[in-house]
């Protein structure tokens, strides 16, 4: 990722989102030739000169102070995710450029897999910043069975959402989920700009999906902490599942996501049915073990 172009396009896109009225500026009559605020209006709100802000928006954040970053964040009304992204871009601009590098596969520690396996009533999985699913518990594997059925490896949520023709059947709110996936990838690109594997994924999706290209160009970012996911599972039907996404402090870049269902809801019943279906998958995957167990109990 080129830091200067990332900075330029991010600041330009945020400026375009704010009207003078939203910024508390007088509403001038006549047609405005720019969408959102003018550069000089952002400079006024941030307390810097128009020339200095123009330099920043050209992509040059080298030497910028924390005070200026704070002022920019207020002037552009950045939310928490956007502010963190601007901090990431500034950090990259002020460090020595490194060549893009591939990451060695990040192993999942045995204790983390044991934690997943202990969660018997909640689908759960661990992913990295590229949205590769690296580990699941049994219920999580069953819930995301259509994603695992895609032959592409590693199993990747973004690739599935944009390139698999069955994604719209499995994910009834696909548009929102796909937009969220792009925002997460954008956030990760700011945090880890020299990750060659991430760059390759973005390149693949940009080449093969016009929808991805459009969303990527919007430069939206987000924090993925809590919410609700909707599924149309081929085995158990509709599921509406609240989720919590928790970064794993001891394994930077990894996130544990756990889903649940409100007790007494149809989704709660469907989740129980999914657990039964998952058990049949285990029996199909290990027929010799299942048969041996039957002989021992006879």
PDB file of N, CA and C in Angstrom, residues 100-148:
ATOM      1  N   UNK A 100       7.335  -4.896   1.160  1.00  0.00           N
ATOM      2  CA  UNK A 100       6.239  -5.817   1.494  1.00  0.00           C
ATOM      3  C   UNK A 100       6.790  -7.214   1.784  1.00  0.00           C
ATOM      4  N   UNK A 101       6.200  -7.890   2.747  1.00  0.00           N
ATOM      5  CA  UNK A 101       6.698  -9.208   3.123  1.00  0.00           C
ATOM      6  C   UNK A 101       5.534 -10.159   3.346  1.00  0.00           C
ATOM      7  N   UNK A 102       5.795 -11.410   3.098  1.00  0.00           N
ATOM      8  CA  UNK A 102       4.790 -12.425   3.379  1.00  0.00           C
ATOM      9  C   UNK A 102       4.912 -12.850   4.840  1.00  0.00           C
ATOM     10  N   UNK A 103       3.773 -13.149   5.432  1.00  0.00           N
ATOM     11  CA  UNK A 103       3.755 -13.585   6.819  1.00  0.00           C
ATOM     12  C   UNK A 103       3.771 -15.109   6.879  1.00  0.00           C
ATOM     13  N   UNK A 104       4.568 -15.642   7.783  1.00  0.00           N
ATOM     14  CA  UNK A 104       4.516 -17.082   8.014  1.00  0.00           C
ATOM     15  C   UNK A 104       3.146 -17.418   8.590  1.00  0.00           C
ATOM     16  N   UNK A 105       2.580 -18.571   8.237  1.00  0.00           N
ATOM     17  CA  UNK A 105       1.275 -18.952   8.791  1.00  0.00           C
ATOM     18  C   UNK A 105       1.291 -18.848  10.310  1.00  0.00           C
ATOM     19  N   UNK A 106       0.254 -18.180  10.842  1.00  0.00           N
ATOM     20  CA  UNK A 106       0.201 -17.952  12.280  1.00  0.00           C
ATOM     21  C   UNK A 106      -0.440 -19.154  12.961  1.00  0.00           C
ATOM     22  N   UNK A 107       0.342 -19.940  13.701  1.00  0.00           N
ATOM     23  CA  UNK A 107      -0.240 -21.139  14.328  1.00  0.00           C
ATOM     24  C   UNK A 107      -1.182 -20.759  15.461  1.00  0.00           C
ATOM     25  N   UNK A 108      -2.196 -21.558  15.627  1.00  0.00           N
ATOM     26  CA  UNK A 108      -3.130 -21.378  16.735  1.00  0.00           C
ATOM     27  C   UNK A 108      -2.624 -22.203  17.912  1.00  0.00           C
ATOM     28  N   UNK A 109      -2.376 -21.530  19.018  1.00  0.00           N
ATOM     29  CA  UNK A 109      -1.883 -22.240  20.188  1.00  0.00           C
ATOM     30  C   UNK A 109      -2.903 -23.275  20.662  1.00  0.00           C
ATOM     31  N   UNK A 110      -2.401 -24.379  21.203  1.00  0.00           N
ATOM     32  CA  UNK A 110      -3.282 -25.461  21.657  1.00  0.00           C
ATOM     33  C   UNK A 110      -4.280 -24.966  22.693  1.00  0.00           C
ATOM     34  N   UNK A 111      -3.849 -24.036  23.561  1.00  0.00           N
ATOM     35  CA  UNK A 111      -4.753 -23.544  24.598  1.00  0.00           C
ATOM     36  C   UNK A 111      -5.928 -22.780  23.990  1.00  0.00           C
ATOM     37  N   UNK A 112      -5.692 -22.093  22.869  1.00  0.00           N
ATOM     38  CA  UNK A 112      -6.789 -21.388  22.205  1.00  0.00           C
ATOM     39  C   UNK A 112      -7.770 -22.377  21.578  1.00  0.00           C
ATOM     40  N   UNK A 113      -7.248 -23.442  20.970  1.00  0.00           N
ATOM     41  CA  UNK A 113      -8.144 -24.446  20.404  1.00  0.00           C
ATOM     42  C   UNK A 113      -8.942 -25.121  21.510  1.00  0.00           C
ATOM     43  N   UNK A 114      -8.307 -25.368  22.655  1.00  0.00           N
ATOM     44  CA  UNK A 114      -9.032 -25.961  23.786  1.00  0.00           C
ATOM     45  C   UNK A 114     -10.145 -25.029  24.257  1.00  0.00           C
ATOM     46  N   UNK A 115      -9.866 -23.721  24.254  1.00  0.00           N
ATOM     47  CA  UNK A 115     -10.894 -22.749  24.637  1.00  0.00           C
ATOM     48  C   UNK A 115     -12.068 -22.801  23.671  1.00  0.00           C
ATOM     49  N   UNK A 116     -11.772 -22.850  22.384  1.00  0.00           N
ATOM     50  CA  UNK A 116     -12.847 -22.962  21.393  1.00  0.00           C
ATOM     51  C   UNK A 116     -13.664 -24.234  21.630  1.00  0.00           C
ATOM     52  N   UNK A 117     -12.989 -25.341  21.817  1.00  0.00           N
ATOM     53  CA  UNK A 117     -13.680 -26.620  21.971  1.00  0.00           C
ATOM     54  C   UNK A 117     -14.546 -26.656  23.226  1.00  0.00           C
ATOM     55  N   UNK A 118     -14.145 -25.887  24.253  1.00  0.00           N
ATOM     56  CA  UNK A 118     -14.930 -25.849  25.487  1.00  0.00           C
ATOM     57  C   UNK A 118     -16.235 -25.068  25.321  1.00  0.00           C
ATOM     58  N   UNK A 119     -16.338 -24.283  24.244  1.00  0.00           N
ATOM     59  CA  UNK A 119     -17.549 -23.504  23.985  1.00  0.00           C
ATOM     60  C   UNK A 119     -18.504 -24.380  23.168  1.00  0.00           C
ATOM     61  N   UNK A 120     -19.260 -25.196  23.845  1.00  0.00           N
ATOM     62  CA  UNK A 120     -20.057 -26.220  23.171  1.00  0.00           C
ATOM     63  C   UNK A 120     -21.417 -25.718  22.700  1.00  0.00           C
ATOM     64  N   UNK A 121     -21.895 -24.605  23.231  1.00  0.00           N
ATOM     65  CA  UNK A 121     -23.234 -24.127  22.875  1.00  0.00           C
ATOM     66  C   UNK A 121     -23.196 -22.852  22.044  1.00  0.00           C
ATOM     67  N   UNK A 122     -22.010 -22.387  21.690  1.00  0.00           N
ATOM     68  CA  UNK A 122     -21.876 -21.147  20.921  1.00  0.00           C
ATOM     69  C   UNK A 122     -20.914 -21.374  19.761  1.00  0.00           C
ATOM     70  N   UNK A 123     -21.323 -21.062  18.535  1.00  0.00           N
ATOM     71  CA  UNK A 123     -20.373 -21.112  17.433  1.00  0.00           C
ATOM     72  C   UNK A 123     -19.243 -20.110  17.687  1.00  0.00           C
ATOM     73  N   UNK A 124     -18.026 -20.512  17.431  1.00  0.00           N
ATOM     74  CA  UNK A 124     -16.886 -19.624  17.670  1.00  0.00           C
ATOM     75  C   UNK A 124     -15.774 -19.946  16.688  1.00  0.00           C
ATOM     76  N   UNK A 125     -15.019 -18.918  16.332  1.00  0.00           N
ATOM     77  CA  UNK A 125     -13.885 -19.119  15.437  1.00  0.00           C
ATOM     78  C   UNK A 125     -12.844 -18.044  15.704  1.00  0.00           C
ATOM     79  N   UNK A 126     -11.633 -18.297  15.239  1.00  0.00           N
ATOM     80  CA  UNK A 126     -10.535 -17.339  15.324  1.00  0.00           C
ATOM     81  C   UNK A 126     -10.134 -16.971  13.903  1.00  0.00           C
ATOM     82  N   UNK A 127     -10.006 -15.687  13.654  1.00  0.00           N
ATOM     83  CA  UNK A 127      -9.588 -15.198  12.337  1.00  0.00           C
ATOM     84  C   UNK A 127      -8.408 -14.257  12.490  1.00  0.00           C
ATOM     85  N   UNK A 128      -7.728 -14.007  11.380  1.00  0.00           N
ATOM     86  CA  UNK A 128      -6.679 -12.989  11.371  1.00  0.00           C
ATOM     87  C   UNK A 128      -7.206 -11.712  10.724  1.00  0.00           C
ATOM     88  N   UNK A 129      -6.353 -10.701  10.574  1.00  0.00           N
ATOM     89  CA  UNK A 129      -6.787  -9.432  10.008  1.00  0.00           C
ATOM     90  C   UNK A 129      -7.141  -9.501   8.542  1.00  0.00           C
ATOM     91  N   UNK A 130      -6.707 -10.535   7.866  1.00  0.00           N
ATOM     92  CA  UNK A 130      -7.023 -10.738   6.448  1.00  0.00           C
ATOM     93  C   UNK A 130      -8.368 -11.422   6.268  1.00  0.00           C
ATOM     94  N   UNK A 131      -9.005 -11.780   7.382  1.00  0.00           N
ATOM     95  CA  UNK A 131     -10.291 -12.476   7.436  1.00  0.00           C
ATOM     96  C   UNK A 131     -10.192 -13.933   7.024  1.00  0.00           C
ATOM     97  N   UNK A 132      -9.008 -14.528   7.202  1.00  0.00           N
ATOM     98  CA  UNK A 132      -8.879 -15.971   7.087  1.00  0.00           C
ATOM     99  C   UNK A 132      -9.398 -16.611   8.374  1.00  0.00           C
ATOM    100  N   UNK A 133     -10.234 -17.638   8.260  1.00  0.00           N
ATOM    101  CA  UNK A 133     -10.652 -18.409   9.435  1.00  0.00           C
ATOM    102  C   UNK A 133      -9.570 -19.434   9.724  1.00  0.00           C
ATOM    103  N   UNK A 134      -8.953 -19.324  10.894  1.00  0.00           N
ATOM    104  CA  UNK A 134      -7.807 -20.161  11.241  1.00  0.00           C
ATOM    105  C   UNK A 134      -8.171 -21.323  12.142  1.00  0.00           C
ATOM    106  N   UNK A 135      -9.242 -21.216  12.911  1.00  0.00           N
ATOM    107  CA  UNK A 135      -9.651 -22.288  13.826  1.00  0.00           C
ATOM    108  C   UNK A 135     -11.114 -22.069  14.188  1.00  0.00           C
ATOM    109  N   UNK A 136     -11.819 -23.173  14.474  1.00  0.00           N
ATOM    110  CA  UNK A 136     -13.216 -23.092  14.891  1.00  0.00           C
ATOM    111  C   UNK A 136     -13.470 -24.154  15.961  1.00  0.00           C
ATOM    112  N   UNK A 137     -14.589 -24.019  16.644  1.00  0.00           N
ATOM    113  CA  UNK A 137     -15.107 -25.153  17.401  1.00  0.00           C
ATOM    114  C   UNK A 137     -16.069 -25.923  16.511  1.00  0.00           C
ATOM    115  N   UNK A 138     -16.643 -27.001  17.012  1.00  0.00           N
ATOM    116  CA  UNK A 138     -17.486 -27.846  16.173  1.00  0.00           C
ATOM    117  C   UNK A 138     -18.702 -27.085  15.660  1.00  0.00           C
ATOM    118  N   UNK A 139     -19.319 -26.278  16.528  1.00  0.00           N
ATOM    119  CA  UNK A 139     -20.517 -25.555  16.119  1.00  0.00           C
ATOM    120  C   UNK A 139     -20.178 -24.431  15.135  1.00  0.00           C
ATOM    121  N   UNK A 140     -19.018 -23.829  15.322  1.00  0.00           N
ATOM    122  CA  UNK A 140     -18.592 -22.809  14.373  1.00  0.00           C
ATOM    123  C   UNK A 140     -18.323 -23.385  13.002  1.00  0.00           C
ATOM    124  N   UNK A 141     -17.701 -24.561  12.969  1.00  0.00           N
ATOM    125  CA  UNK A 141     -17.449 -25.217  11.674  1.00  0.00           C
ATOM    126  C   UNK A 141     -18.754 -25.570  10.986  1.00  0.00           C
ATOM    127  N   UNK A 142     -19.752 -26.015  11.765  1.00  0.00           N
ATOM    128  CA  UNK A 142     -21.043 -26.359  11.182  1.00  0.00           C
ATOM    129  C   UNK A 142     -21.764 -25.115  10.680  1.00  0.00           C
ATOM    130  N   UNK A 143     -21.703 -24.020  11.450  1.00  0.00           N
ATOM    131  CA  UNK A 143     -22.382 -22.788  11.040  1.00  0.00           C
ATOM    132  C   UNK A 143     -21.814 -22.274   9.726  1.00  0.00           C
ATOM    133  N   UNK A 144     -20.506 -22.295   9.602  1.00  0.00           N
ATOM    134  CA  UNK A 144     -19.853 -21.747   8.405  1.00  0.00           C
ATOM    135  C   UNK A 144     -19.545 -22.830   7.368  1.00  0.00           C
ATOM    136  N   UNK A 145     -20.298 -23.910   7.400  1.00  0.00           N
ATOM    137  CA  UNK A 145     -20.066 -24.994   6.455  1.00  0.00           C
ATOM    138  C   UNK A 145     -20.073 -24.543   4.995  1.00  0.00           C
ATOM    139  N   UNK A 146     -20.996 -23.650   4.557  1.00  0.00           N
ATOM    140  CA  UNK A 146     -20.941 -23.210   3.160  1.00  0.00           C
ATOM    141  C   UNK A 146     -19.641 -22.494   2.813  1.00  0.00           C
ATOM    142  N   UNK A 147     -19.064 -21.786   3.774  1.00  0.00           N
ATOM    143  CA  UNK A 147     -17.796 -21.090   3.516  1.00  0.00           C
ATOM    144  C   UNK A 147     -16.665 -22.108   3.376  1.00  0.00           C
ATOM    145  N   UNK A 148     -16.660 -23.116   4.251  1.00  0.00           N
ATOM    146  CA  UNK A 148     -15.626 -24.155   4.172  1.00  0.00           C
ATOM    147  C   UNK A 148     -15.790 -25.017   2.920  1.00  0.00           C
TER     148      UNK A 148
END
